[in-house]
PDB file of C-alpha atoms in Angstrom:
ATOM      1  CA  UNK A  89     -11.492   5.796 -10.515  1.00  0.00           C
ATOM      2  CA  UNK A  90      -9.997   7.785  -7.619  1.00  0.00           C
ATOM      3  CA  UNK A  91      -9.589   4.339  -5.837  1.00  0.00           C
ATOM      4  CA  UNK A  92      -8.962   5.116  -1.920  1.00  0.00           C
ATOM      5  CA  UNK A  93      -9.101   8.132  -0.539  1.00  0.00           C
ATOM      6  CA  UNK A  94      -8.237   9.658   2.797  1.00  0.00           C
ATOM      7  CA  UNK A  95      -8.831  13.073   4.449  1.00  0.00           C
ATOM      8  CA  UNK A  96      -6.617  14.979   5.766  1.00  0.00           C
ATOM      9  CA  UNK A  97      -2.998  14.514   4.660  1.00  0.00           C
ATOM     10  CA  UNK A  98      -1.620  15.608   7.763  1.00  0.00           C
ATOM     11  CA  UNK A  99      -3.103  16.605  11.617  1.00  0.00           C
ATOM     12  CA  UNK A 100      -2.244  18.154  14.539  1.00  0.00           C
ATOM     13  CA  UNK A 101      -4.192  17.317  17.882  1.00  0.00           C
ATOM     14  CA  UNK A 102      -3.958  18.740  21.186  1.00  0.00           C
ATOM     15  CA  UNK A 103      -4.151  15.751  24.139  1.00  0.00           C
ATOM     16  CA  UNK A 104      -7.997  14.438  24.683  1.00  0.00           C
ATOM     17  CA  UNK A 105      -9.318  16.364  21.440  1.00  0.00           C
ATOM     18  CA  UNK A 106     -11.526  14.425  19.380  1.00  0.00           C
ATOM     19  CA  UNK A 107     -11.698  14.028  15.448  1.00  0.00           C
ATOM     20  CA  UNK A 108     -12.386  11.703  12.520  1.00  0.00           C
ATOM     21  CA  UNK A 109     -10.252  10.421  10.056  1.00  0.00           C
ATOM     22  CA  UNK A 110     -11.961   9.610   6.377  1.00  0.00           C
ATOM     23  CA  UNK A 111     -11.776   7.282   4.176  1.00  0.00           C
ATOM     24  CA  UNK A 112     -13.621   6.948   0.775  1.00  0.00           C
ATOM     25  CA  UNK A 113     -13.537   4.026  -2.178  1.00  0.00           C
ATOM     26  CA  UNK A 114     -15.195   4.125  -5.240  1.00  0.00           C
ATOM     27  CA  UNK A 115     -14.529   0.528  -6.297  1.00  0.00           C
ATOM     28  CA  UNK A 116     -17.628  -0.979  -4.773  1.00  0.00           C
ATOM     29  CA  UNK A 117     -15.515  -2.885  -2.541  1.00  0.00           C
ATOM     30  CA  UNK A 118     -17.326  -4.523   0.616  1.00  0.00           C
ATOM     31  CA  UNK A 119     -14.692  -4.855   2.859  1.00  0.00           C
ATOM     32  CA  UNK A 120     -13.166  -1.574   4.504  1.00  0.00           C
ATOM     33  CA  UNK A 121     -10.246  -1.532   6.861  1.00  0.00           C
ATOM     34  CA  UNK A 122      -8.226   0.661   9.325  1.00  0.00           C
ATOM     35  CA  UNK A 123      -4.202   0.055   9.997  1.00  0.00           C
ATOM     36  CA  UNK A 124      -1.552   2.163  11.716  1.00  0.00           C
ATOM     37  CA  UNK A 125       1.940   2.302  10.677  1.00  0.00           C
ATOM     38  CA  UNK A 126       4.285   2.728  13.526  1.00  0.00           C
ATOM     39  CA  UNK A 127       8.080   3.564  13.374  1.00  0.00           C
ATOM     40  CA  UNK A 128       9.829   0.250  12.715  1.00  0.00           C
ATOM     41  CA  UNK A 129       6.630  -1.651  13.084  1.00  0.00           C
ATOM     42  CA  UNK A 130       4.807  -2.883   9.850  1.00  0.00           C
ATOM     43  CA  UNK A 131       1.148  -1.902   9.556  1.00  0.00           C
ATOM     44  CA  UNK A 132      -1.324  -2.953  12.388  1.00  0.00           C
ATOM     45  CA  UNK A 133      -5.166  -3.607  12.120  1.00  0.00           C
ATOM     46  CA  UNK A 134      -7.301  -1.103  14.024  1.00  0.00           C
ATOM     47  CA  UNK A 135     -11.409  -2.035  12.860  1.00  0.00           C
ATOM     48  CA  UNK A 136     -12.240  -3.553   9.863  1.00  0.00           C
ATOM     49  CA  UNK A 137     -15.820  -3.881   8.101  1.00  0.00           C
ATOM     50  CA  UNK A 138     -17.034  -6.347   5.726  1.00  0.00           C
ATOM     51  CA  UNK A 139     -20.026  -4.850   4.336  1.00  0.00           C
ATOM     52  CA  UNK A 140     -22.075  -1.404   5.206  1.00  0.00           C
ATOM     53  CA  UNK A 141     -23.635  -1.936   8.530  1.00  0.00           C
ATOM     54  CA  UNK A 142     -21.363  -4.646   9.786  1.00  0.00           C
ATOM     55  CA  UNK A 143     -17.787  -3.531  11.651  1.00  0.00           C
ATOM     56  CA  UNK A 144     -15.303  -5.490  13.770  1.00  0.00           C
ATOM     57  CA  UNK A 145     -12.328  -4.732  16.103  1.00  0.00           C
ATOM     58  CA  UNK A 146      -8.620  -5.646  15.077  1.00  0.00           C
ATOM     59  CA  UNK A 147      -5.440  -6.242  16.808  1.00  0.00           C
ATOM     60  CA  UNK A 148      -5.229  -2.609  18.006  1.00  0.00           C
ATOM     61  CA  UNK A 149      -8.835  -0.796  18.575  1.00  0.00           C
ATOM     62  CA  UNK A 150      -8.611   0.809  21.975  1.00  0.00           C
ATOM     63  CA  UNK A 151      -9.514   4.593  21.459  1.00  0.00           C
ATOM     64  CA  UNK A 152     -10.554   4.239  18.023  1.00  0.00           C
ATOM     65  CA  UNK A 153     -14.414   4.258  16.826  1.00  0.00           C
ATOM     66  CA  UNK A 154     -15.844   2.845  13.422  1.00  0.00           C
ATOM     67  CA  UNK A 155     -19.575   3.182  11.170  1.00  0.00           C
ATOM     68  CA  UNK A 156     -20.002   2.083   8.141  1.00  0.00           C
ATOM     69  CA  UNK A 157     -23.356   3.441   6.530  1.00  0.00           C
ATOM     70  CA  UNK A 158     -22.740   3.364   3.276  1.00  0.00           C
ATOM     71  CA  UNK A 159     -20.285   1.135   0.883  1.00  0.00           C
ATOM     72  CA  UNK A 160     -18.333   3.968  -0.024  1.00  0.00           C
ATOM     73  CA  UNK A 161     -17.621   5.318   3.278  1.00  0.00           C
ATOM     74  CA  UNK A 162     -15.711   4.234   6.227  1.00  0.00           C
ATOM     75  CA  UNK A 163     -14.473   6.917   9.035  1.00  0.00           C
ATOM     76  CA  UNK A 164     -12.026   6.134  11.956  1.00  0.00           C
ATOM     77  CA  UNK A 165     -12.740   8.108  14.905  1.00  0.00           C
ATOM     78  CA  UNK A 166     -10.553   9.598  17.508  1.00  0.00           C
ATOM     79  CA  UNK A 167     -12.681   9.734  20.958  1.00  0.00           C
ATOM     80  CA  UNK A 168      -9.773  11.093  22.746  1.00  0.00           C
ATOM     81  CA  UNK A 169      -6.666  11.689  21.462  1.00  0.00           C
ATOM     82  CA  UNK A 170      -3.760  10.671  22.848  1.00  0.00           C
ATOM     83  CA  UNK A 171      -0.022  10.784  22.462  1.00  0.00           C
ATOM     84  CA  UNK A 172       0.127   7.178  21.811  1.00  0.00           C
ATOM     85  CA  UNK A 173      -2.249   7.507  18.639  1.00  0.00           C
ATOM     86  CA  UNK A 174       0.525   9.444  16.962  1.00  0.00           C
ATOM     87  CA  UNK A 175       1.038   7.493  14.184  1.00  0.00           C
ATOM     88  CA  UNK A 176       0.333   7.302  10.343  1.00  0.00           C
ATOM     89  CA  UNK A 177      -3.080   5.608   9.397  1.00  0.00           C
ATOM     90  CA  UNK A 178      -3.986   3.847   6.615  1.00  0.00           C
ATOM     91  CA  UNK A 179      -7.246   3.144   4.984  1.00  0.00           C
ATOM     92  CA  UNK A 180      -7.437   0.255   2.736  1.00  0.00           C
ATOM     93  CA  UNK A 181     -10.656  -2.339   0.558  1.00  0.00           C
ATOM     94  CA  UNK A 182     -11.038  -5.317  -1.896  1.00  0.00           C
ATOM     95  CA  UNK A 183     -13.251  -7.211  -2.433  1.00  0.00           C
ATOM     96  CA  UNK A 184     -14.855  -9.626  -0.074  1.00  0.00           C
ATOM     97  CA  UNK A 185     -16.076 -12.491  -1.839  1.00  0.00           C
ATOM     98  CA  UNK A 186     -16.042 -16.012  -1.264  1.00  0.00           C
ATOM     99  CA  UNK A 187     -13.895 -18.626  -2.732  1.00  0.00           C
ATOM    100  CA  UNK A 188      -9.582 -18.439  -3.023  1.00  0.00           C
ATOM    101  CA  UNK A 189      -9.259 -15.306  -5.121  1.00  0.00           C
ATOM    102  CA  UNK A 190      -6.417 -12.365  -3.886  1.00  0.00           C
ATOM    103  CA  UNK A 191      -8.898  -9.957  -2.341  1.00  0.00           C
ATOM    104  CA  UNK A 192      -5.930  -7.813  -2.562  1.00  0.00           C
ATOM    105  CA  UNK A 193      -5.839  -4.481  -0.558  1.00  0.00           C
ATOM    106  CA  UNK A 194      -5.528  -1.253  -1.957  1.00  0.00           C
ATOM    107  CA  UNK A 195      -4.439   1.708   0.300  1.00  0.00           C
ATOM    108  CA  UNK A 196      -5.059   5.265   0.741  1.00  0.00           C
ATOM    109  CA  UNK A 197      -2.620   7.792   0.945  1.00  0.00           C
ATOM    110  CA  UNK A 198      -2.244   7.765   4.646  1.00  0.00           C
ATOM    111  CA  UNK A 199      -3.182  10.289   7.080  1.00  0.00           C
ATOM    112  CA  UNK A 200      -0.276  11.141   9.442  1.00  0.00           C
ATOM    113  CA  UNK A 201      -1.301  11.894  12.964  1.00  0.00           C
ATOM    114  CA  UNK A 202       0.893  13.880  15.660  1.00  0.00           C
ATOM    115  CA  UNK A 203      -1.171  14.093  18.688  1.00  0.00           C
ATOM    116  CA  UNK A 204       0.663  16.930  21.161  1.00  0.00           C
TER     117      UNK A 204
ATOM    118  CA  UNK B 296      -3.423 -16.747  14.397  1.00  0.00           C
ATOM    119  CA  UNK B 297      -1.236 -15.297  11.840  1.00  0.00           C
ATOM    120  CA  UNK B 298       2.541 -14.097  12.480  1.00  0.00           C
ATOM    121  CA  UNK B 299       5.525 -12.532   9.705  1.00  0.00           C
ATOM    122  CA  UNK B 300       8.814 -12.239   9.841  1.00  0.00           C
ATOM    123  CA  UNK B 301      11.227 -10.574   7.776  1.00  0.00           C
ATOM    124  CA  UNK B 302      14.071 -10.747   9.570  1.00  0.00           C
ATOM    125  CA  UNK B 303      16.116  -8.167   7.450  1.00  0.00           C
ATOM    126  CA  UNK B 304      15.943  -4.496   8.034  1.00  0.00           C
ATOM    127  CA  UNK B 305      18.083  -3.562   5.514  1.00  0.00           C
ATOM    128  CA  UNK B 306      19.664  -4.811   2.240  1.00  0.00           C
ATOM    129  CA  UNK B 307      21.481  -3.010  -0.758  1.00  0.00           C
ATOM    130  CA  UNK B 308      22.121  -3.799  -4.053  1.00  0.00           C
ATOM    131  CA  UNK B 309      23.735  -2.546  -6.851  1.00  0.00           C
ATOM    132  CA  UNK B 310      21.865  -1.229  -9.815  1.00  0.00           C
ATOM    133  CA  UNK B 311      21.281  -4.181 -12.177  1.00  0.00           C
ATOM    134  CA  UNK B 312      22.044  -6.613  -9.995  1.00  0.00           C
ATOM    135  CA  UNK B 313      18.909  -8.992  -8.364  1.00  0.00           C
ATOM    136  CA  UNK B 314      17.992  -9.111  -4.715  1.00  0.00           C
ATOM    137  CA  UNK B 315      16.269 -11.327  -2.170  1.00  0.00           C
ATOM    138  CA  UNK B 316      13.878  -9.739   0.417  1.00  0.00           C
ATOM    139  CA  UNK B 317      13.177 -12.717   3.339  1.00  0.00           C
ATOM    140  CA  UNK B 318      10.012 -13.529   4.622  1.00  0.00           C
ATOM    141  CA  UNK B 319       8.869 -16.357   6.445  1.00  0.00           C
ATOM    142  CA  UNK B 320       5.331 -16.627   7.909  1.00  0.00           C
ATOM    143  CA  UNK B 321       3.351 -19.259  10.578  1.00  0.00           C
ATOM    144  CA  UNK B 322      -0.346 -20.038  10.412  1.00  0.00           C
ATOM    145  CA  UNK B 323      -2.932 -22.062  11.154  1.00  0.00           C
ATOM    146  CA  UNK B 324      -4.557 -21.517   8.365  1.00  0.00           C
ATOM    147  CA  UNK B 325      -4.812 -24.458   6.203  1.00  0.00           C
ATOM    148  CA  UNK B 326      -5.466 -22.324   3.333  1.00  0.00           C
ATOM    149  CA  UNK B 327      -4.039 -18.730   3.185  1.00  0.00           C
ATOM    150  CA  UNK B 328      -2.689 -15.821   1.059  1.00  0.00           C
ATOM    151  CA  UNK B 329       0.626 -13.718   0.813  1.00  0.00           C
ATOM    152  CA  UNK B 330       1.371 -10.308  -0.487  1.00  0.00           C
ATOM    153  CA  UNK B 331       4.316  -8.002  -1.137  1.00  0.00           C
ATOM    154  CA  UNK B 332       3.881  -4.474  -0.733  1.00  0.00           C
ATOM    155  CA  UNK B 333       6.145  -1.584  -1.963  1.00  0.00           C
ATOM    156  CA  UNK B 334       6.047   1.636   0.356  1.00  0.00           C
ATOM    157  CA  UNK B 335       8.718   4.505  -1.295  1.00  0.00           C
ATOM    158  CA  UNK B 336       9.535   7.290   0.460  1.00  0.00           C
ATOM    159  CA  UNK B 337       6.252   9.491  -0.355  1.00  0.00           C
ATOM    160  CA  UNK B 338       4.364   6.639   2.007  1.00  0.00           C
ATOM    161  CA  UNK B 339       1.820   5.023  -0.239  1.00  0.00           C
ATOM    162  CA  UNK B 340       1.728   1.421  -0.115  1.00  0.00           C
ATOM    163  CA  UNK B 341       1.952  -0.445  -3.587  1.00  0.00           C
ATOM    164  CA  UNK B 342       0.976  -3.951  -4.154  1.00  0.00           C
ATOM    165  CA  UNK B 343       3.243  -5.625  -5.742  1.00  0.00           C
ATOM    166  CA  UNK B 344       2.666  -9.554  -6.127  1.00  0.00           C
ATOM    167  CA  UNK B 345       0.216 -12.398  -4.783  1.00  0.00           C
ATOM    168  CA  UNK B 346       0.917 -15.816  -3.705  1.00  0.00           C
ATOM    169  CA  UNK B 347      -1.975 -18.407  -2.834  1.00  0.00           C
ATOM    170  CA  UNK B 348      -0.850 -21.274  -0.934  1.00  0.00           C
ATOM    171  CA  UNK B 349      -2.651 -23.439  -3.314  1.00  0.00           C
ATOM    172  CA  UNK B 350      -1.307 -22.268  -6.267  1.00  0.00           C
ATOM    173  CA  UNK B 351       1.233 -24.486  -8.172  1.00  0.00           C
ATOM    174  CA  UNK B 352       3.696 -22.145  -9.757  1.00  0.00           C
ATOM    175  CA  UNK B 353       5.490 -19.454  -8.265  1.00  0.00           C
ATOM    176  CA  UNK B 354       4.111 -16.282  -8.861  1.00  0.00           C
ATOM    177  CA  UNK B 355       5.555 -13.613 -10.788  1.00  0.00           C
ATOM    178  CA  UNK B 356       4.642  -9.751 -12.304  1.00  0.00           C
ATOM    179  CA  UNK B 357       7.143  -8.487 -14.319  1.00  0.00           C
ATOM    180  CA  UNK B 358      10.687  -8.010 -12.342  1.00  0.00           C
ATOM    181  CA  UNK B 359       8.876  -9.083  -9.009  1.00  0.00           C
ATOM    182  CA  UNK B 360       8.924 -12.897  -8.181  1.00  0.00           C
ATOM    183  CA  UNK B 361       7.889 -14.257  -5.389  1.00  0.00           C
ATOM    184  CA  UNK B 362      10.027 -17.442  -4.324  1.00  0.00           C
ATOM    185  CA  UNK B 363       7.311 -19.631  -1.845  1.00  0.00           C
ATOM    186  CA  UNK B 364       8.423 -22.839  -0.152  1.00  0.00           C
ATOM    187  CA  UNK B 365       5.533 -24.053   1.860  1.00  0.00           C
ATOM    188  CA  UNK B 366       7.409 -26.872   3.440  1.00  0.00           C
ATOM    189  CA  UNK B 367       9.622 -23.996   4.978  1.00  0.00           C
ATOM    190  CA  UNK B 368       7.254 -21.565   5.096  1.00  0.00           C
ATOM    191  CA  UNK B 369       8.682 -18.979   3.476  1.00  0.00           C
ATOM    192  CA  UNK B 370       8.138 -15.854   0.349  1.00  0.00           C
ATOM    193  CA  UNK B 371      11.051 -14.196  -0.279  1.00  0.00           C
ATOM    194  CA  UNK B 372      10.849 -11.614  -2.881  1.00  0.00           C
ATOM    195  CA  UNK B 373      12.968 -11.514  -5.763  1.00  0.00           C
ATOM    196  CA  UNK B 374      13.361  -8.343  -7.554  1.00  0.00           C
ATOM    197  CA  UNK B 375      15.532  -8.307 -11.060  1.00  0.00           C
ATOM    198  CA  UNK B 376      17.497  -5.893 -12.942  1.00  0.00           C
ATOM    199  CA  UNK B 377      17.166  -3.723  -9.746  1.00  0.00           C
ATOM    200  CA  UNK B 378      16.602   0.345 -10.544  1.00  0.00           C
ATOM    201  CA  UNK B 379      17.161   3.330  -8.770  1.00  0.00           C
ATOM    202  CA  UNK B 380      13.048   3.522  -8.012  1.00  0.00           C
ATOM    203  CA  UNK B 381      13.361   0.290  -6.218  1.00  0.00           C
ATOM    204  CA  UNK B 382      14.660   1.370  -3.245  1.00  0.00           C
ATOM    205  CA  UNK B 383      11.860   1.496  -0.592  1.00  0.00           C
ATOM    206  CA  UNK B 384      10.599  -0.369   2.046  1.00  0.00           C
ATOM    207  CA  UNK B 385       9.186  -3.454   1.123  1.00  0.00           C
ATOM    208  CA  UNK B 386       6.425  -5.157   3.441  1.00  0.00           C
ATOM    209  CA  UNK B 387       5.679  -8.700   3.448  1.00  0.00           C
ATOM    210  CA  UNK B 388       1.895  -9.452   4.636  1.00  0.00           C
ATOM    211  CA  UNK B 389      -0.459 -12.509   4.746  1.00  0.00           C
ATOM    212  CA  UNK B 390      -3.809 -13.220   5.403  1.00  0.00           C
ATOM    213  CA  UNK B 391      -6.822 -16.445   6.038  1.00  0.00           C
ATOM    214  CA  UNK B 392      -8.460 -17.380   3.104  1.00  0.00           C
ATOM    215  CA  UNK B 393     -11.473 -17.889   5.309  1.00  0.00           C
ATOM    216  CA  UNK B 394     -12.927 -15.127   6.831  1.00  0.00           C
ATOM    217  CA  UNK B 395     -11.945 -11.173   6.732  1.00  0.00           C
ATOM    218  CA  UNK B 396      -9.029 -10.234   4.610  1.00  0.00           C
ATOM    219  CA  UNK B 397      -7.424  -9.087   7.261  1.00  0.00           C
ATOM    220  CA  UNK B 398      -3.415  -8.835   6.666  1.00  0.00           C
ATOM    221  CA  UNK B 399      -0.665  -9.369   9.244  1.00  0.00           C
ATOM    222  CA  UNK B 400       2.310  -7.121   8.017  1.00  0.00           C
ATOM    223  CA  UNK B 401       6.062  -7.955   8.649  1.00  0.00           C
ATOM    224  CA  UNK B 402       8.258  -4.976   9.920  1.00  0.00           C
ATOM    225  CA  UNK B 403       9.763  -4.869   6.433  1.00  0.00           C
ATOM    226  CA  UNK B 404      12.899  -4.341   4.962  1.00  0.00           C
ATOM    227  CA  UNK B 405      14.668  -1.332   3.409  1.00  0.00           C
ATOM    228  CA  UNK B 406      16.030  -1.726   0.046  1.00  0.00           C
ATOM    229  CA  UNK B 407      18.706   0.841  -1.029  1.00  0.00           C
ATOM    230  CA  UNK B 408      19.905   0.567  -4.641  1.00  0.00           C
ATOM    231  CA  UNK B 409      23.389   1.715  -5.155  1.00  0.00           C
ATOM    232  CA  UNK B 410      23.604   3.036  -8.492  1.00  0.00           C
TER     233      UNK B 410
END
């Protein structure tokens, strides 16, 4: 298993471009999420999906977009990029099942973001 | 809604020797879950440990335990027979066991072992 994977590593955007973070699991995990990691902030939710067709906002989605068409798949886009959205990003699943089980998190790599 | 605290931004400790990361948390959540998360200095984040708030027994994985007091509502991570690939920032993060997983991160602690 490749677990969670993100594309790219690292990106440079110019002020109002656009682009689109990815973000790929191969555990069959339902639930999908989107964090950024600021300096000497922990990790923040962007959007968040719980199953392929179904997305949510978190605790910071202003200027972000999410689909989720498939299980596998769930890309963060960048509408207009700002300074602001300089940051590192962080894909992460589990499962999403009921009961009192973990439903622990695993991350991708990061993407790290420096918007100019 | 969900808040963590870790109110140490740094900590070192010699090689060998155990250390205590803090965390203390606040919910409304009647039921909900609490992680530790390892991030070295390449970026990835590692989970380390799990702690339900139902479960009985402290939880451990190897060197990691994870010390929970619910009365005071606090995890505080306790790492053994520290090593040199310890040091890292260490994130403590919860989450409702109803509804999305989403996690609510502390701003973490840096852990520098002195060898």
């Amino acid at each position: 298993n490749a677990g969670v994977t993100q594309t790219p590593k690292f990106q440079v955007l110019k002020t109002g471009q656009s682009m689109t973070l990815q973000c790929a699991q191969d555990m069959n995990h339902e639930y999908m999420s989107w964090y950024r990691q600021d300096p000497g902030m922990g990790l923040r939710l962007i959007h968040y999906s719980v199953g392929a067709g179904i997305t949510d906002q978190g605790e910071v989605p202003n200027g972000y977009n999410v689909s989720r068409s498939t299980t596998e798949d769930f890309p963060l886009r960048l509408l207009s990029a700002a300074p602001s959205q300089t940051s590192v990003y962080f894909c992460a699943s589990s499962y999403f099942t009921g009961g009192r089980g973990p439903r622990t998190q695993y991350f991708g790599p990061g993407t790290r973001l420096l918007v100019l | 809604a969900q808040k963590i605290t870790q109110t140490q931004p740094g900590m070192f400790v010699q090689e060998k020797e155990a250390v205590t990361l803090d965390c203390t948390y606040d919910t409304s959540d009647p039921s909900y879950g609490l992680f530790w998360y390892k991030q070295p200095s390449s970026g990835e984040m590692i989970f380390l440990i799990y702690q339900g708030s139902y479960d009985q027994q402290n939880a451990t994985e190897g060197r990691y335990s994870l010390n929970f007091q619910k009365a005071r509502k606090s995890a505080n991570l306790v790492i053994s027979a520290s090593q040199l690939g310890d040091s890292a920032m260490y994130f403590c993060a919860m989450r409702g066991l109803t509804g999305a997983n989403n996690l609510f991160f502390g701003t973490g602690t840096r852990l520098t072992v002195i060898p």
